[in-house]
Short mmCIF file of N, CA and C in Angstrom, two decimals:
data_model
loop_
_atom_site.label_atom_id
_atom_site.label_comp_id
_atom_site.label_asym_id
_atom_site.label_seq_id
_atom_site.Cartn_x
_atom_site.Cartn_y
_atom_site.Cartn_z
N MET A 357 52.03 4.73 -6.55
CA MET A 357 50.70 4.17 -6.51
C MET A 357 50.59 3.10 -7.58
N GLY A 358 49.91 2.05 -7.25
CA GLY A 358 49.73 0.96 -8.18
C GLY A 358 49.79 -0.36 -7.46
N LEU A 359 49.78 -1.42 -8.22
CA LEU A 359 49.78 -2.77 -7.68
C LEU A 359 51.18 -3.17 -7.23
N ASP A 360 51.35 -3.38 -5.94
CA ASP A 360 52.59 -3.89 -5.37
C ASP A 360 52.28 -5.26 -4.78
N MET A 361 53.19 -6.21 -4.97
CA MET A 361 52.94 -7.59 -4.57
C MET A 361 54.15 -8.13 -3.82
N TYR A 362 53.87 -8.82 -2.72
CA TYR A 362 54.93 -9.27 -1.83
C TYR A 362 54.77 -10.75 -1.52
N LEU A 363 55.87 -11.48 -1.59
CA LEU A 363 55.91 -12.86 -1.14
C LEU A 363 56.90 -12.90 0.02
N SER A 364 56.42 -13.30 1.18
CA SER A 364 57.25 -13.36 2.38
C SER A 364 57.52 -14.81 2.75
N ALA A 365 58.68 -15.03 3.34
CA ALA A 365 59.00 -16.34 3.92
C ALA A 365 59.18 -16.12 5.40
N GLU A 366 58.59 -17.00 6.19
CA GLU A 366 58.67 -16.86 7.64
C GLU A 366 59.07 -18.19 8.27
N ARG A 367 59.97 -18.07 9.24
CA ARG A 367 60.43 -19.23 9.99
C ARG A 367 60.16 -18.98 11.47
N TYR A 368 59.49 -19.94 12.10
CA TYR A 368 59.20 -19.85 13.53
C TYR A 368 60.23 -20.67 14.29
N TYR A 369 60.65 -20.17 15.43
CA TYR A 369 61.60 -20.86 16.27
C TYR A 369 60.85 -21.40 17.48
N TRP A 370 60.69 -22.72 17.53
CA TRP A 370 59.92 -23.36 18.59
C TRP A 370 60.80 -23.74 19.77
N SER A 371 62.05 -24.00 19.52
CA SER A 371 62.96 -24.46 20.57
C SER A 371 63.85 -23.32 21.03
N ASP A 372 63.99 -23.16 22.35
CA ASP A 372 64.87 -22.11 22.87
C ASP A 372 66.31 -22.31 22.42
N GLU A 373 66.69 -23.56 22.19
CA GLU A 373 68.07 -23.85 21.77
C GLU A 373 68.37 -23.30 20.39
N LEU A 374 67.35 -23.20 19.54
CA LEU A 374 67.56 -22.77 18.17
C LEU A 374 67.34 -21.28 17.94
N LYS A 375 66.73 -20.60 18.90
CA LYS A 375 66.37 -19.20 18.71
C LYS A 375 67.61 -18.31 18.65
N PRO A 376 67.72 -17.53 17.57
CA PRO A 376 68.79 -16.54 17.53
C PRO A 376 68.42 -15.37 18.45
N GLU A 377 69.38 -14.53 18.73
CA GLU A 377 69.12 -13.35 19.56
C GLU A 377 69.00 -12.12 18.68
N ALA A 378 68.08 -11.25 19.04
CA ALA A 378 67.94 -9.96 18.38
C ALA A 378 69.08 -9.06 18.86
N PRO A 379 69.33 -7.95 18.18
CA PRO A 379 70.41 -7.04 18.62
C PRO A 379 70.30 -6.59 20.07
N ASN A 380 69.09 -6.57 20.60
CA ASN A 380 68.92 -6.15 22.00
C ASN A 380 69.08 -7.31 22.98
N GLY A 381 69.46 -8.50 22.47
CA GLY A 381 69.70 -9.66 23.31
C GLY A 381 68.48 -10.50 23.60
N LEU A 382 67.30 -10.07 23.16
CA LEU A 382 66.08 -10.85 23.39
C LEU A 382 65.99 -11.98 22.36
N PRO A 383 65.37 -13.10 22.72
CA PRO A 383 65.24 -14.21 21.77
C PRO A 383 64.27 -13.86 20.65
N VAL A 384 64.56 -14.34 19.48
CA VAL A 384 63.71 -14.12 18.32
C VAL A 384 62.65 -15.22 18.28
N GLN A 385 61.39 -14.83 18.13
CA GLN A 385 60.30 -15.81 18.04
C GLN A 385 60.15 -16.32 16.61
N SER A 386 60.30 -15.40 15.65
CA SER A 386 60.20 -15.77 14.24
C SER A 386 61.06 -14.82 13.42
N LEU A 387 61.35 -15.26 12.22
CA LEU A 387 62.12 -14.45 11.28
C LEU A 387 61.33 -14.37 9.99
N ARG A 388 61.11 -13.17 9.48
CA ARG A 388 60.37 -12.97 8.23
C ARG A 388 61.27 -12.23 7.25
N VAL A 389 61.34 -12.74 6.02
CA VAL A 389 62.14 -12.11 4.99
C VAL A 389 61.29 -11.89 3.74
N GLU A 390 61.68 -10.89 2.96
CA GLU A 390 61.01 -10.67 1.68
C GLU A 390 61.59 -11.66 0.69
N ALA A 391 60.78 -12.62 0.30
CA ALA A 391 61.23 -13.64 -0.65
C ALA A 391 61.02 -13.21 -2.09
N GLY A 392 60.08 -12.31 -2.31
CA GLY A 392 59.82 -11.83 -3.66
C GLY A 392 59.00 -10.56 -3.66
N TYR A 393 59.20 -9.76 -4.70
CA TYR A 393 58.46 -8.51 -4.87
C TYR A 393 58.20 -8.31 -6.36
N TRP A 394 56.97 -7.91 -6.68
CA TRP A 394 56.59 -7.55 -8.04
C TRP A 394 55.90 -6.21 -8.02
N ARG A 395 55.94 -5.54 -9.14
CA ARG A 395 55.20 -4.28 -9.30
C ARG A 395 54.39 -4.36 -10.58
N LYS A 396 53.08 -4.29 -10.45
CA LYS A 396 52.14 -4.29 -11.57
C LYS A 396 52.24 -5.53 -12.45
N ALA A 397 52.61 -6.66 -11.87
CA ALA A 397 52.60 -7.94 -12.59
C ALA A 397 51.20 -8.54 -12.41
N ASN A 398 50.23 -7.92 -13.10
CA ASN A 398 48.83 -8.25 -12.83
C ASN A 398 48.45 -9.68 -13.18
N GLN A 399 49.15 -10.32 -14.12
CA GLN A 399 48.87 -11.72 -14.44
C GLN A 399 49.28 -12.63 -13.28
N ILE A 400 50.35 -12.28 -12.58
CA ILE A 400 50.80 -13.05 -11.42
C ILE A 400 49.85 -12.80 -10.25
N HIS A 401 49.46 -11.56 -10.06
CA HIS A 401 48.48 -11.24 -9.02
C HIS A 401 47.17 -12.00 -9.26
N ALA A 402 46.71 -12.02 -10.50
CA ALA A 402 45.47 -12.73 -10.83
C ALA A 402 45.60 -14.21 -10.48
N TRP A 403 46.76 -14.80 -10.74
CA TRP A 403 46.96 -16.20 -10.40
C TRP A 403 46.83 -16.41 -8.88
N PHE A 404 47.47 -15.55 -8.10
CA PHE A 404 47.36 -15.67 -6.64
C PHE A 404 45.91 -15.50 -6.19
N VAL A 405 45.20 -14.53 -6.75
CA VAL A 405 43.80 -14.31 -6.37
C VAL A 405 42.98 -15.57 -6.66
N ASP A 406 43.15 -16.13 -7.84
CA ASP A 406 42.34 -17.29 -8.25
C ASP A 406 42.75 -18.58 -7.56
N ASN A 407 44.03 -18.76 -7.27
CA ASN A 407 44.52 -20.05 -6.79
C ASN A 407 44.89 -20.10 -5.32
N VAL A 408 45.02 -18.94 -4.69
CA VAL A 408 45.42 -18.88 -3.28
C VAL A 408 44.35 -18.19 -2.44
N GLN A 409 43.72 -17.17 -2.99
CA GLN A 409 42.81 -16.32 -2.23
C GLN A 409 41.33 -16.65 -2.48
N ASP A 410 41.04 -17.80 -3.04
CA ASP A 410 39.65 -18.21 -3.30
C ASP A 410 38.86 -17.16 -4.08
N GLY A 411 39.53 -16.47 -5.00
CA GLY A 411 38.86 -15.49 -5.85
C GLY A 411 38.61 -14.14 -5.21
N GLU A 412 39.00 -13.97 -3.96
CA GLU A 412 38.79 -12.70 -3.26
C GLU A 412 40.00 -11.79 -3.46
N ASP A 413 39.82 -10.73 -4.22
CA ASP A 413 40.91 -9.80 -4.50
C ASP A 413 40.94 -8.74 -3.39
N GLU A 414 41.72 -9.01 -2.38
CA GLU A 414 41.79 -8.15 -1.21
C GLU A 414 43.25 -7.93 -0.84
N CYS A 415 43.51 -6.97 -0.07
CA CYS A 415 44.88 -6.65 0.34
C CYS A 415 45.22 -7.31 1.68
N LEU A 416 44.89 -8.57 1.81
CA LEU A 416 45.20 -9.32 3.02
C LEU A 416 46.25 -10.38 2.72
N GLU A 417 46.94 -10.80 3.75
CA GLU A 417 47.98 -11.82 3.60
C GLU A 417 47.35 -13.21 3.56
N HIS A 418 47.91 -14.06 2.67
CA HIS A 418 47.41 -15.42 2.52
C HIS A 418 48.58 -16.41 2.49
N TYR A 419 48.41 -17.53 3.17
CA TYR A 419 49.39 -18.61 3.16
C TYR A 419 49.46 -19.20 1.75
N VAL A 420 50.69 -19.51 1.30
CA VAL A 420 50.92 -20.12 -0.01
C VAL A 420 51.72 -21.40 0.22
N SER A 421 51.19 -22.52 -0.23
CA SER A 421 51.90 -23.79 -0.06
C SER A 421 53.02 -23.91 -1.09
N ARG A 422 53.95 -24.78 -0.80
CA ARG A 422 55.03 -25.04 -1.77
C ARG A 422 54.46 -25.61 -3.06
N GLU A 423 53.43 -26.42 -2.94
CA GLU A 423 52.80 -26.98 -4.14
C GLU A 423 52.24 -25.87 -5.02
N GLN A 424 51.66 -24.84 -4.41
CA GLN A 424 51.15 -23.72 -5.18
C GLN A 424 52.29 -22.94 -5.83
N LEU A 425 53.40 -22.77 -5.12
CA LEU A 425 54.56 -22.10 -5.72
C LEU A 425 55.08 -22.87 -6.92
N ILE A 426 55.12 -24.18 -6.81
CA ILE A 426 55.57 -25.03 -7.92
C ILE A 426 54.60 -24.89 -9.10
N GLU A 427 53.31 -24.91 -8.82
CA GLU A 427 52.31 -24.78 -9.88
C GLU A 427 52.45 -23.45 -10.62
N LEU A 428 52.62 -22.36 -9.88
CA LEU A 428 52.80 -21.06 -10.52
C LEU A 428 54.08 -21.02 -11.34
N ARG A 429 55.17 -21.51 -10.78
CA ARG A 429 56.43 -21.52 -11.53
C ARG A 429 56.29 -22.32 -12.82
N ASP A 430 55.69 -23.50 -12.72
CA ASP A 430 55.55 -24.35 -13.91
C ASP A 430 54.62 -23.72 -14.95
N THR A 431 53.59 -23.02 -14.49
CA THR A 431 52.70 -22.33 -15.42
C THR A 431 53.45 -21.20 -16.14
N CYS A 432 54.25 -20.45 -15.40
CA CYS A 432 55.07 -19.40 -16.02
C CYS A 432 56.00 -19.99 -17.07
N LYS A 433 56.62 -21.11 -16.75
CA LYS A 433 57.53 -21.76 -17.71
C LYS A 433 56.79 -22.21 -18.96
N GLN A 434 55.56 -22.68 -18.81
CA GLN A 434 54.77 -23.10 -19.98
C GLN A 434 54.50 -21.91 -20.90
N VAL A 435 54.15 -20.77 -20.30
CA VAL A 435 53.87 -19.59 -21.11
C VAL A 435 55.15 -19.04 -21.73
N LEU A 436 56.25 -19.08 -21.00
CA LEU A 436 57.53 -18.64 -21.57
C LEU A 436 57.92 -19.51 -22.76
N ALA A 437 57.63 -20.80 -22.69
CA ALA A 437 57.95 -21.70 -23.80
C ALA A 437 57.03 -21.47 -25.00
N ASP A 438 55.80 -21.05 -24.74
CA ASP A 438 54.83 -20.81 -25.81
C ASP A 438 53.93 -19.63 -25.41
N PRO A 439 54.35 -18.39 -25.72
CA PRO A 439 53.58 -17.20 -25.33
C PRO A 439 52.14 -17.18 -25.84
N LYS A 440 51.81 -18.00 -26.83
CA LYS A 440 50.43 -18.07 -27.32
C LYS A 440 49.50 -18.62 -26.24
N LYS A 441 50.04 -19.26 -25.22
CA LYS A 441 49.23 -19.83 -24.15
C LYS A 441 48.94 -18.81 -23.03
N ALA A 442 49.44 -17.59 -23.18
CA ALA A 442 49.31 -16.58 -22.13
C ALA A 442 47.86 -16.33 -21.74
N GLU A 443 47.00 -16.10 -22.72
CA GLU A 443 45.60 -15.78 -22.42
C GLU A 443 44.88 -16.94 -21.75
N GLU A 444 45.29 -18.14 -22.05
CA GLU A 444 44.66 -19.33 -21.46
C GLU A 444 45.19 -19.62 -20.06
N LEU A 445 46.51 -19.56 -19.87
CA LEU A 445 47.12 -20.00 -18.61
C LEU A 445 47.37 -18.89 -17.60
N LEU A 446 47.77 -17.71 -18.07
CA LEU A 446 48.07 -16.58 -17.18
C LEU A 446 47.56 -15.28 -17.79
N PRO A 447 46.25 -15.15 -17.91
CA PRO A 447 45.73 -13.95 -18.55
C PRO A 447 45.97 -12.70 -17.70
N PRO A 448 46.29 -11.59 -18.35
CA PRO A 448 46.41 -10.33 -17.61
C PRO A 448 45.06 -9.96 -17.00
N ARG A 449 45.11 -9.18 -15.93
CA ARG A 449 43.88 -8.73 -15.27
C ARG A 449 43.96 -7.24 -15.04
N SER A 450 42.92 -6.55 -15.45
CA SER A 450 42.89 -5.11 -15.23
C SER A 450 42.43 -4.81 -13.81
N GLY A 451 42.80 -3.65 -13.36
CA GLY A 451 42.43 -3.22 -12.03
C GLY A 451 42.93 -1.81 -11.79
N PHE A 452 42.69 -1.32 -10.60
CA PHE A 452 43.05 0.04 -10.22
C PHE A 452 44.57 0.19 -10.23
N PHE A 453 45.11 0.85 -11.25
CA PHE A 453 46.55 1.04 -11.43
C PHE A 453 47.31 -0.29 -11.45
N PHE A 454 46.74 -1.29 -12.14
CA PHE A 454 47.37 -2.62 -12.23
C PHE A 454 48.37 -2.71 -13.36
N GLY A 455 48.50 -1.69 -14.17
CA GLY A 455 49.44 -1.72 -15.28
C GLY A 455 48.79 -2.25 -16.55
N SER A 456 49.63 -2.49 -17.53
CA SER A 456 49.18 -2.90 -18.86
C SER A 456 48.57 -4.30 -18.85
N THR A 457 47.60 -4.51 -19.73
CA THR A 457 47.02 -5.84 -19.91
C THR A 457 47.47 -6.45 -21.24
N ASP A 458 48.51 -5.88 -21.82
CA ASP A 458 49.06 -6.42 -23.06
C ASP A 458 50.00 -7.58 -22.75
N VAL A 459 49.98 -8.57 -23.63
CA VAL A 459 50.97 -9.64 -23.54
C VAL A 459 52.13 -9.20 -24.43
N ASP A 460 53.10 -8.54 -23.79
CA ASP A 460 54.21 -7.93 -24.51
C ASP A 460 55.52 -8.27 -23.80
N GLU A 461 56.58 -7.53 -24.10
CA GLU A 461 57.89 -7.83 -23.51
C GLU A 461 57.88 -7.63 -21.99
N TRP A 462 57.07 -6.70 -21.48
CA TRP A 462 56.99 -6.48 -20.03
C TRP A 462 56.28 -7.66 -19.35
N TYR A 463 55.26 -8.17 -19.99
CA TYR A 463 54.55 -9.35 -19.50
C TYR A 463 55.53 -10.53 -19.39
N ILE A 464 56.30 -10.75 -20.45
CA ILE A 464 57.28 -11.84 -20.48
C ILE A 464 58.34 -11.63 -19.40
N LYS A 465 58.81 -10.39 -19.23
CA LYS A 465 59.82 -10.10 -18.20
C LYS A 465 59.27 -10.42 -16.81
N ASP A 466 58.00 -10.10 -16.56
CA ASP A 466 57.38 -10.45 -15.27
C ASP A 466 57.39 -11.96 -15.03
N LEU A 467 57.18 -12.73 -16.08
CA LEU A 467 57.21 -14.19 -15.93
C LEU A 467 58.63 -14.67 -15.63
N GLU A 468 59.61 -14.10 -16.30
CA GLU A 468 61.01 -14.47 -16.02
C GLU A 468 61.38 -14.14 -14.58
N ILE A 469 60.99 -12.97 -14.12
CA ILE A 469 61.24 -12.57 -12.72
C ILE A 469 60.56 -13.54 -11.77
N THR A 470 59.33 -13.91 -12.09
CA THR A 470 58.58 -14.84 -11.24
C THR A 470 59.27 -16.19 -11.14
N VAL A 471 59.73 -16.71 -12.25
CA VAL A 471 60.45 -17.99 -12.23
C VAL A 471 61.70 -17.88 -11.36
N ASP A 472 62.44 -16.79 -11.49
CA ASP A 472 63.64 -16.59 -10.66
C ASP A 472 63.27 -16.54 -9.17
N ILE A 473 62.23 -15.78 -8.83
CA ILE A 473 61.80 -15.68 -7.43
C ILE A 473 61.41 -17.05 -6.90
N LEU A 474 60.59 -17.77 -7.66
CA LEU A 474 60.07 -19.05 -7.17
C LEU A 474 61.14 -20.13 -7.15
N ASP A 475 62.07 -20.10 -8.09
CA ASP A 475 63.20 -21.04 -8.02
C ASP A 475 63.98 -20.85 -6.72
N ARG A 476 64.19 -19.59 -6.36
CA ARG A 476 64.90 -19.30 -5.12
C ARG A 476 64.09 -19.77 -3.90
N CYS A 477 62.78 -19.51 -3.92
CA CYS A 477 61.92 -19.92 -2.79
C CYS A 477 61.87 -21.44 -2.64
N LEU A 478 61.97 -22.13 -3.74
CA LEU A 478 61.87 -23.59 -3.71
C LEU A 478 63.22 -24.27 -3.51
N ASP A 479 64.28 -23.49 -3.41
CA ASP A 479 65.62 -24.02 -3.15
C ASP A 479 65.67 -24.47 -1.69
N GLU A 480 65.74 -25.76 -1.48
CA GLU A 480 65.67 -26.31 -0.13
C GLU A 480 66.90 -26.01 0.71
N THR A 481 67.99 -25.56 0.07
CA THR A 481 69.14 -25.14 0.88
C THR A 481 68.92 -23.75 1.48
N LEU A 482 68.10 -22.93 0.81
CA LEU A 482 67.77 -21.60 1.34
C LEU A 482 66.55 -21.65 2.25
N TYR A 483 65.54 -22.41 1.83
CA TYR A 483 64.27 -22.48 2.56
C TYR A 483 63.89 -23.94 2.77
N PRO A 484 64.49 -24.63 3.74
CA PRO A 484 64.11 -26.02 3.99
C PRO A 484 62.61 -26.12 4.27
N PRO A 485 61.90 -27.03 3.59
CA PRO A 485 60.44 -27.10 3.70
C PRO A 485 59.91 -27.25 5.13
N SER A 486 60.64 -27.91 5.98
CA SER A 486 60.14 -28.10 7.34
C SER A 486 60.31 -26.84 8.20
N GLU A 487 61.00 -25.83 7.70
CA GLU A 487 61.31 -24.66 8.51
C GLU A 487 60.66 -23.36 8.05
N TRP A 488 60.24 -23.26 6.80
CA TRP A 488 59.77 -21.98 6.26
C TRP A 488 58.34 -22.09 5.72
N ASP A 489 57.56 -21.04 5.94
CA ASP A 489 56.23 -20.89 5.36
C ASP A 489 56.22 -19.65 4.49
N PHE A 490 55.37 -19.65 3.45
CA PHE A 490 55.29 -18.53 2.52
C PHE A 490 53.92 -17.87 2.58
N PHE A 491 53.92 -16.54 2.36
CA PHE A 491 52.70 -15.75 2.42
C PHE A 491 52.70 -14.71 1.31
N TYR A 492 51.55 -14.53 0.67
CA TYR A 492 51.38 -13.53 -0.40
C TYR A 492 50.48 -12.41 0.10
N ARG A 493 50.84 -11.19 -0.29
CA ARG A 493 50.02 -10.01 0.01
C ARG A 493 50.21 -8.99 -1.11
N SER A 494 49.13 -8.32 -1.44
CA SER A 494 49.20 -7.24 -2.43
C SER A 494 48.67 -5.96 -1.82
N SER A 495 49.01 -4.86 -2.45
CA SER A 495 48.44 -3.57 -2.05
C SER A 495 48.37 -2.67 -3.26
N TRP A 496 47.42 -1.76 -3.24
CA TRP A 496 47.29 -0.75 -4.29
C TRP A 496 46.59 0.45 -3.76
#
């Protein structure tokens, strides 16, 4: 129980020529992969709520643009370079089993994990921009 956070990448296949086959031989309409997962990284969740979900903290899926992924990654890097900026740029947020609101080593580790996840998502050899869309969802 607690705050679980998921970033999915989805690719739609519009052309029959490009569609892979499922194990049962049927054509695949889309492919969805888990691009990232966090647990109780409440500062990252708060960023998604404020910047992607229009301030609505709900357990629904929301589209995330590449520009938003870049903005979050760059914000994490700013705080990693100067942790004194944490409260200003990525403040922790309390909630139902959201974890600690301290800016400590766990907070910093969540930022490092986030940068790794987002660097991978923004790697155009893995996720070409014209082919993949990203979606964020949380649950608790």
